[in-house]
Every structure is written in structure tokens, then in C-alpha cells.
GROMACS .gro file of C-alpha atoms in nm:
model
  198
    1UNK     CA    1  -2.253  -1.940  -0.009
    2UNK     CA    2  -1.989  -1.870   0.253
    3UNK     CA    3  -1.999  -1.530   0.398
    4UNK     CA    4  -1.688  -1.318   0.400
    5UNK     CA    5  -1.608  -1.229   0.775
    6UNK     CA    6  -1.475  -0.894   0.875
    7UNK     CA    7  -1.191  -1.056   1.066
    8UNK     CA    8  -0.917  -1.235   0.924
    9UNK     CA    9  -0.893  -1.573   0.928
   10UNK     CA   10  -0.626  -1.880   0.801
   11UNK     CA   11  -0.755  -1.924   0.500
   12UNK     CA   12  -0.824  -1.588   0.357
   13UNK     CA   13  -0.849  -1.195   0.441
   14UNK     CA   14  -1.099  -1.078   0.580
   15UNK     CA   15  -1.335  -0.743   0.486
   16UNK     CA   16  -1.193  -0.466   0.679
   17UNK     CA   17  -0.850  -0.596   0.525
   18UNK     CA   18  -0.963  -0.584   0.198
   19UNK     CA   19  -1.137  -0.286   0.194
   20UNK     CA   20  -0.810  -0.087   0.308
   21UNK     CA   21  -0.640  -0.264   0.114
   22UNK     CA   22  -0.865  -0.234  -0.230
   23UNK     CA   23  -0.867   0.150  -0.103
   24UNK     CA   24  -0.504   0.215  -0.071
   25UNK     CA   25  -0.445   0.084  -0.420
   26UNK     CA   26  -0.710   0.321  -0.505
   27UNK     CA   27  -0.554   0.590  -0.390
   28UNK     CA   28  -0.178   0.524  -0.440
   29UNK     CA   29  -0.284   0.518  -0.797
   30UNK     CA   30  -0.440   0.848  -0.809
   31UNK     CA   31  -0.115   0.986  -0.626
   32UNK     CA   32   0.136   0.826  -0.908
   33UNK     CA   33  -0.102   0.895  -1.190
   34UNK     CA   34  -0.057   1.202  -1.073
   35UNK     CA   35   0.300   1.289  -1.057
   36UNK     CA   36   0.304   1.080  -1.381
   37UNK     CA   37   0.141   1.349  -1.578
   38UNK     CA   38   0.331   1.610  -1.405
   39UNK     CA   39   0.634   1.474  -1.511
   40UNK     CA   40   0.511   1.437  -1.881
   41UNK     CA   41   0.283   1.706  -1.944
   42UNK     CA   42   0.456   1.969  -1.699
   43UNK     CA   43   0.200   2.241  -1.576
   44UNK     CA   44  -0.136   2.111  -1.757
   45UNK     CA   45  -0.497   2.130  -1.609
   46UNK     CA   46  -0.517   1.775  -1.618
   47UNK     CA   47  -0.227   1.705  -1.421
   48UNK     CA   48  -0.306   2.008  -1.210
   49UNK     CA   49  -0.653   1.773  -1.080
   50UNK     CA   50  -0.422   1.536  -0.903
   51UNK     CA   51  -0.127   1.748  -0.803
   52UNK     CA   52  -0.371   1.948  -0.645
   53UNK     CA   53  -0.517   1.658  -0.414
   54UNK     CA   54  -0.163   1.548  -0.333
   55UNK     CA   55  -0.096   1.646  -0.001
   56UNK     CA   56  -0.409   1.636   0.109
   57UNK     CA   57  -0.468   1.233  -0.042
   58UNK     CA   58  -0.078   1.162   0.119
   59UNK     CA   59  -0.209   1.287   0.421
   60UNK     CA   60  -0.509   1.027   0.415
   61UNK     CA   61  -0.312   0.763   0.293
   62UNK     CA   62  -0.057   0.798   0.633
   63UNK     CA   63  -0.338   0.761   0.852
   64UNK     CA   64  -0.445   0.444   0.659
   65UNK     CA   65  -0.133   0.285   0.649
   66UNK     CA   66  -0.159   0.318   1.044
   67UNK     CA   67  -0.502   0.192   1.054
   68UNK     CA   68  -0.347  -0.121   0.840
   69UNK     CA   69  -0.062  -0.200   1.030
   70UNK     CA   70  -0.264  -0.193   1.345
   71UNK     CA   71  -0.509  -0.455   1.208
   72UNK     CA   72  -0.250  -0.647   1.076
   73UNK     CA   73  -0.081  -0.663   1.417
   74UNK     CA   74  -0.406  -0.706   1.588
   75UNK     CA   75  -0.518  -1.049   1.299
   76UNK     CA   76  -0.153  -1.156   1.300
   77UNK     CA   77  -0.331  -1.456   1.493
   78UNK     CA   78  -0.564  -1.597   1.243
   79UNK     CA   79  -0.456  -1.393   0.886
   80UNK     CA   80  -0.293  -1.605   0.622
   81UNK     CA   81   0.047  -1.722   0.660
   82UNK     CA   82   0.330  -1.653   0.427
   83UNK     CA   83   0.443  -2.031   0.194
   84UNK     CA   84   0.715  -2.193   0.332
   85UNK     CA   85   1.028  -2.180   0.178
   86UNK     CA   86   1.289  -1.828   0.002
   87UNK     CA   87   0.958  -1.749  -0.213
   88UNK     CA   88   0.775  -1.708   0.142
   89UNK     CA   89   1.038  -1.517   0.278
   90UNK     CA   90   1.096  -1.326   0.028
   91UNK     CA   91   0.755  -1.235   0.019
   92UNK     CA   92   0.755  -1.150   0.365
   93UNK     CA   93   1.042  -0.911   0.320
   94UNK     CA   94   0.872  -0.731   0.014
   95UNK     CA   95   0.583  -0.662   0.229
   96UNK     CA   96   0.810  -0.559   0.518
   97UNK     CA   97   0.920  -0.267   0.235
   98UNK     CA   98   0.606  -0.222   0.095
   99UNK     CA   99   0.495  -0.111   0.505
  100UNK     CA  100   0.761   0.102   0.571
  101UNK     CA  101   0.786   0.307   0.218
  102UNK     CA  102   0.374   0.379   0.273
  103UNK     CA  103   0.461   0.510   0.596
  104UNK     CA  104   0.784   0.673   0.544
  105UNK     CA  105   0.725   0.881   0.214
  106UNK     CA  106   0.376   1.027   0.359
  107UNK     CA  107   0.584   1.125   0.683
  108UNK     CA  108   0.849   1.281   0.539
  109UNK     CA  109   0.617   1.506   0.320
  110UNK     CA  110   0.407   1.540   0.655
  111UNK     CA  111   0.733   1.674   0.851
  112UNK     CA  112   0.850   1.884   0.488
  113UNK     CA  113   0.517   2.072   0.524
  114UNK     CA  114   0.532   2.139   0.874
  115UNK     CA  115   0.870   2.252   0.849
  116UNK     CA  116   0.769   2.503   0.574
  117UNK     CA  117   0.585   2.754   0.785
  118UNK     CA  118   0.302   2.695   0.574
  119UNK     CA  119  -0.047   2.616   0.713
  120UNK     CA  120  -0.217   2.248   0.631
  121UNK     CA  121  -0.519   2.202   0.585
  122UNK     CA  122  -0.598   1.855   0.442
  123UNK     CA  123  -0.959   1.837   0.274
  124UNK     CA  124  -1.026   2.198   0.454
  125UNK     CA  125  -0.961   2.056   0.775
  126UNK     CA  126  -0.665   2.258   0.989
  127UNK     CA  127  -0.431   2.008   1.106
  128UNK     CA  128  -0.173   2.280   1.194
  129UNK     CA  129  -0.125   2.664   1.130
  130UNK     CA  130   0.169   2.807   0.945
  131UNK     CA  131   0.457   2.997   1.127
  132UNK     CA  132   0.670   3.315   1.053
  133UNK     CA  133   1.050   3.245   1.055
  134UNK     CA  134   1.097   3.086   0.768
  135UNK     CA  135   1.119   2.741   0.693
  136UNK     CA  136   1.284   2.459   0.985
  137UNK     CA  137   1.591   2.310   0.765
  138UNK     CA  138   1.644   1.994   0.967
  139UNK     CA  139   1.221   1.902   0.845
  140UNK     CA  140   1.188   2.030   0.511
  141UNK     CA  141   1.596   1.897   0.391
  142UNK     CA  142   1.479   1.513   0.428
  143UNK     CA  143   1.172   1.568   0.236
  144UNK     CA  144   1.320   1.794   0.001
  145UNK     CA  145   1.560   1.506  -0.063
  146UNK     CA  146   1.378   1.188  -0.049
  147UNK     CA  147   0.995   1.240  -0.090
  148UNK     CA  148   1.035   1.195  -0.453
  149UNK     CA  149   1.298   0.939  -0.505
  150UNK     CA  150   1.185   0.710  -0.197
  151UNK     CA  151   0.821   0.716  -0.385
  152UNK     CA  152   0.914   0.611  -0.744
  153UNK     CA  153   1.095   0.352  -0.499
  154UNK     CA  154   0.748   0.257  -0.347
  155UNK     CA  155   0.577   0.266  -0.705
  156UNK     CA  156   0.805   0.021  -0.805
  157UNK     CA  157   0.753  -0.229  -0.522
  158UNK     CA  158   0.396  -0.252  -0.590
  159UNK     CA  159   0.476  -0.299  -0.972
  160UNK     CA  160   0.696  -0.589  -0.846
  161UNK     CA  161   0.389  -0.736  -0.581
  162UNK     CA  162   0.136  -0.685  -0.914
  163UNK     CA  163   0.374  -0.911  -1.129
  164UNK     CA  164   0.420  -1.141  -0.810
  165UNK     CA  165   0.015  -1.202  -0.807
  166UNK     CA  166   0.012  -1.243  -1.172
  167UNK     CA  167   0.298  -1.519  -1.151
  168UNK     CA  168   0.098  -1.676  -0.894
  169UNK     CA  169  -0.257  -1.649  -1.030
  170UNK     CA  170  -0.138  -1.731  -1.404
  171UNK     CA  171   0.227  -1.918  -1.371
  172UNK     CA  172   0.188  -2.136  -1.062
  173UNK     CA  173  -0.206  -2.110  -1.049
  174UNK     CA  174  -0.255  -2.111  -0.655
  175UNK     CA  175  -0.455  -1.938  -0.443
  176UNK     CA  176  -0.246  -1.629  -0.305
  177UNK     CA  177  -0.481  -1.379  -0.507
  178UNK     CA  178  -0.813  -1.517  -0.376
  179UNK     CA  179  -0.665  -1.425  -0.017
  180UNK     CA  180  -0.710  -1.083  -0.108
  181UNK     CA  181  -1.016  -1.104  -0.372
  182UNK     CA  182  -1.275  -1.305  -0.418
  183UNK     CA  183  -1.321  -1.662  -0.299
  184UNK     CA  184  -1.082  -2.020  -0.287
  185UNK     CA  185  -0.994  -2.052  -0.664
  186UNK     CA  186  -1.098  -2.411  -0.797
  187UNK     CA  187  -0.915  -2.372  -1.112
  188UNK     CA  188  -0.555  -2.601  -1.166
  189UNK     CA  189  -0.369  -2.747  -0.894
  190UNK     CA  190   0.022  -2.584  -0.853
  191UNK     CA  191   0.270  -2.697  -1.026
  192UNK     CA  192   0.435  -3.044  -0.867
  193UNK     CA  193   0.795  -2.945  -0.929
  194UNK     CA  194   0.675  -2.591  -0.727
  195UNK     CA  195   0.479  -2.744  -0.423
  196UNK     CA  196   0.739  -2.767  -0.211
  197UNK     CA  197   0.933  -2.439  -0.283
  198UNK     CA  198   0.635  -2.180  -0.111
   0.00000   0.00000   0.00000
């Protein structure tokens, strides 16, 4: 049996890729499940779990967004290539967005709560003390402003890269989810009138 290797390579991601991928996912789920129940059940206990974890899980999730661009950059060499042809660059593009909504929504919440005067402590850990003043308009405005709406943005980009493996794994029946998880599929070849348009 072929062993996964930690670095990417041609044919398929490797396991540090995965597992910050397979985390993220993890996590940006918590963080919309979250703000899901706020929305829908207002203050409740249950929704008071996540919200409560929200900062400090945003937090996380901007430092592994770094971590993921900087492997990606660093495999760019040997990772998987994008199919030839609009669906490849359209794929492209959609990751493109998918990259800079993970980083921008965490940093503008990042800059929000800086701004606020208010110390942060992700996890219990200081990352910076609070400030008397009052709040810094020019860092909390953009957050104030776009946190929310730029993140149902991001939430539903990855509801449109889910249905994009699910068209490829069940429509065209190629191997663009076994890249990610699990091992070449041996199922169907694609579609003839299809090969040439990825």
C-alpha cells in the first residue's frame, strides 16, 4: 500500500496539507454553526458555547490560514495542478477568494479588537493588553462594517467548493476529491464529451 507523504506531490496532497486543511473545515464549521444559532436562537446557552470560542477560534484560524498559504507557496512545485481549460481557471480563481476571505475576515476582527481598548487573550494566552481612551475608529469601523457580511460571503464560497467536489466526485466522476482525501479513485472514467474542458 502506498504511503501518503507529508509533502505534496503531482498527483495528490500531501499530509501536512490535508491535515490543515481537514482542520480548517473543522473549525470554520464550529465558527458558522455558531453564528448560525445566534442568529436563530438569539441569546441561548447553546449558542452561547460557540459564540463564546469565537474570537479566540478566529484568532487560531488566522494563524492557520498563514501556515497554509506558506506551504502552499513553499509545494507550489510538486502540488497538483489546476485542469486545463475555464473550469480550471475558474477553479483557480475560487480558491484565490477562498485565501483571501480566510485571511481577511479573521484580520479585520483581529484589528476591531485591538482597536476596542479591550484586552485579548485568545485561549488565556495575552496577545495584547487593553487601553484607556476609548476605542481607535479608523480599526474597529472596518470590522464593525464588514466582519459579518464579508463572512456569510466566505461561508458561501465554501458551500460553492462543497457542491464543486460533489459535481466532480458524483457528475463527472474524476479524481479532484481523492487529491484531498483518500487515495486515486478507480471508480468510472470522466465523461468523454468533458475530458477536454478541465
Amino acid at each position: 500500500m502506498e504511503t501518503l507523504p507529508w509533502r505534496d506531490t503531482p498527483r495528490r496532497f500531501g499530509r501536512v496539507s490535508r491535515i490543515l486543511h481537514w482542520g480548517m473545515a473543522a473549525l470554520f464549521a464550529w465558527q458558522f454553526l455558531g453564528m448560525i444559532l445566534k442568529v436563530t436562537l438569539g441569546r441561548h446557552p447553546v449558542a452561547g458555547v460557540f459564540v463564546g470560542t469565537h474570537a479566540s477560534v478566529g484568532f487560531l484560524l488566522l494563524l492557520l490560514v498563514l501556515a497554509r498559504g506558506s506551504w502552499a507557496l513553499f509545494n507550489m512545485r510538486w502540488r497538483p495542478q489546476p485542469d486545463r481549460g475555464w473550469l480550471g481557471y475558474a477553479a483557480m480563481a475560487g480558491h484565490l477568494a477562498l485565501y483571501a476571505l480566510m485571511l481577511i475576515v479573521p484580520a479585520l476582527a483581529l484589528l476591531r479588537s485591538y482597536g476596542s481598548g479591550r484586552a485579548f487573550a485568545p485561549f488565556g494566552l495575552p496577545l495584547f493588553p487593553g487601553f484607556q481612551g476609548g476605542p481607535i475608529g479608523w480599526m474597529v469601523a472596518p470590522g464593525n462594517a464588514l466582519h459579518g457580511w464579508l463572512g456569510w460571503a466566505l461561508l458561501a464560497l465554501i458551500a460553492g467548493h462543497v457542491a464543486m467536489v460533489v459535481l466532480h466526485r458524483f457528475v463527472w466522476h474524476d479524481e479532484v476529491l481523492s487529491r484531498m482525501a483518500g487515495g486515486p479513485r478507480r471508480g468510472r472514467a470522466p465523461r468523454p464529451d468533458l475530458a477536454g474542458t478541465r
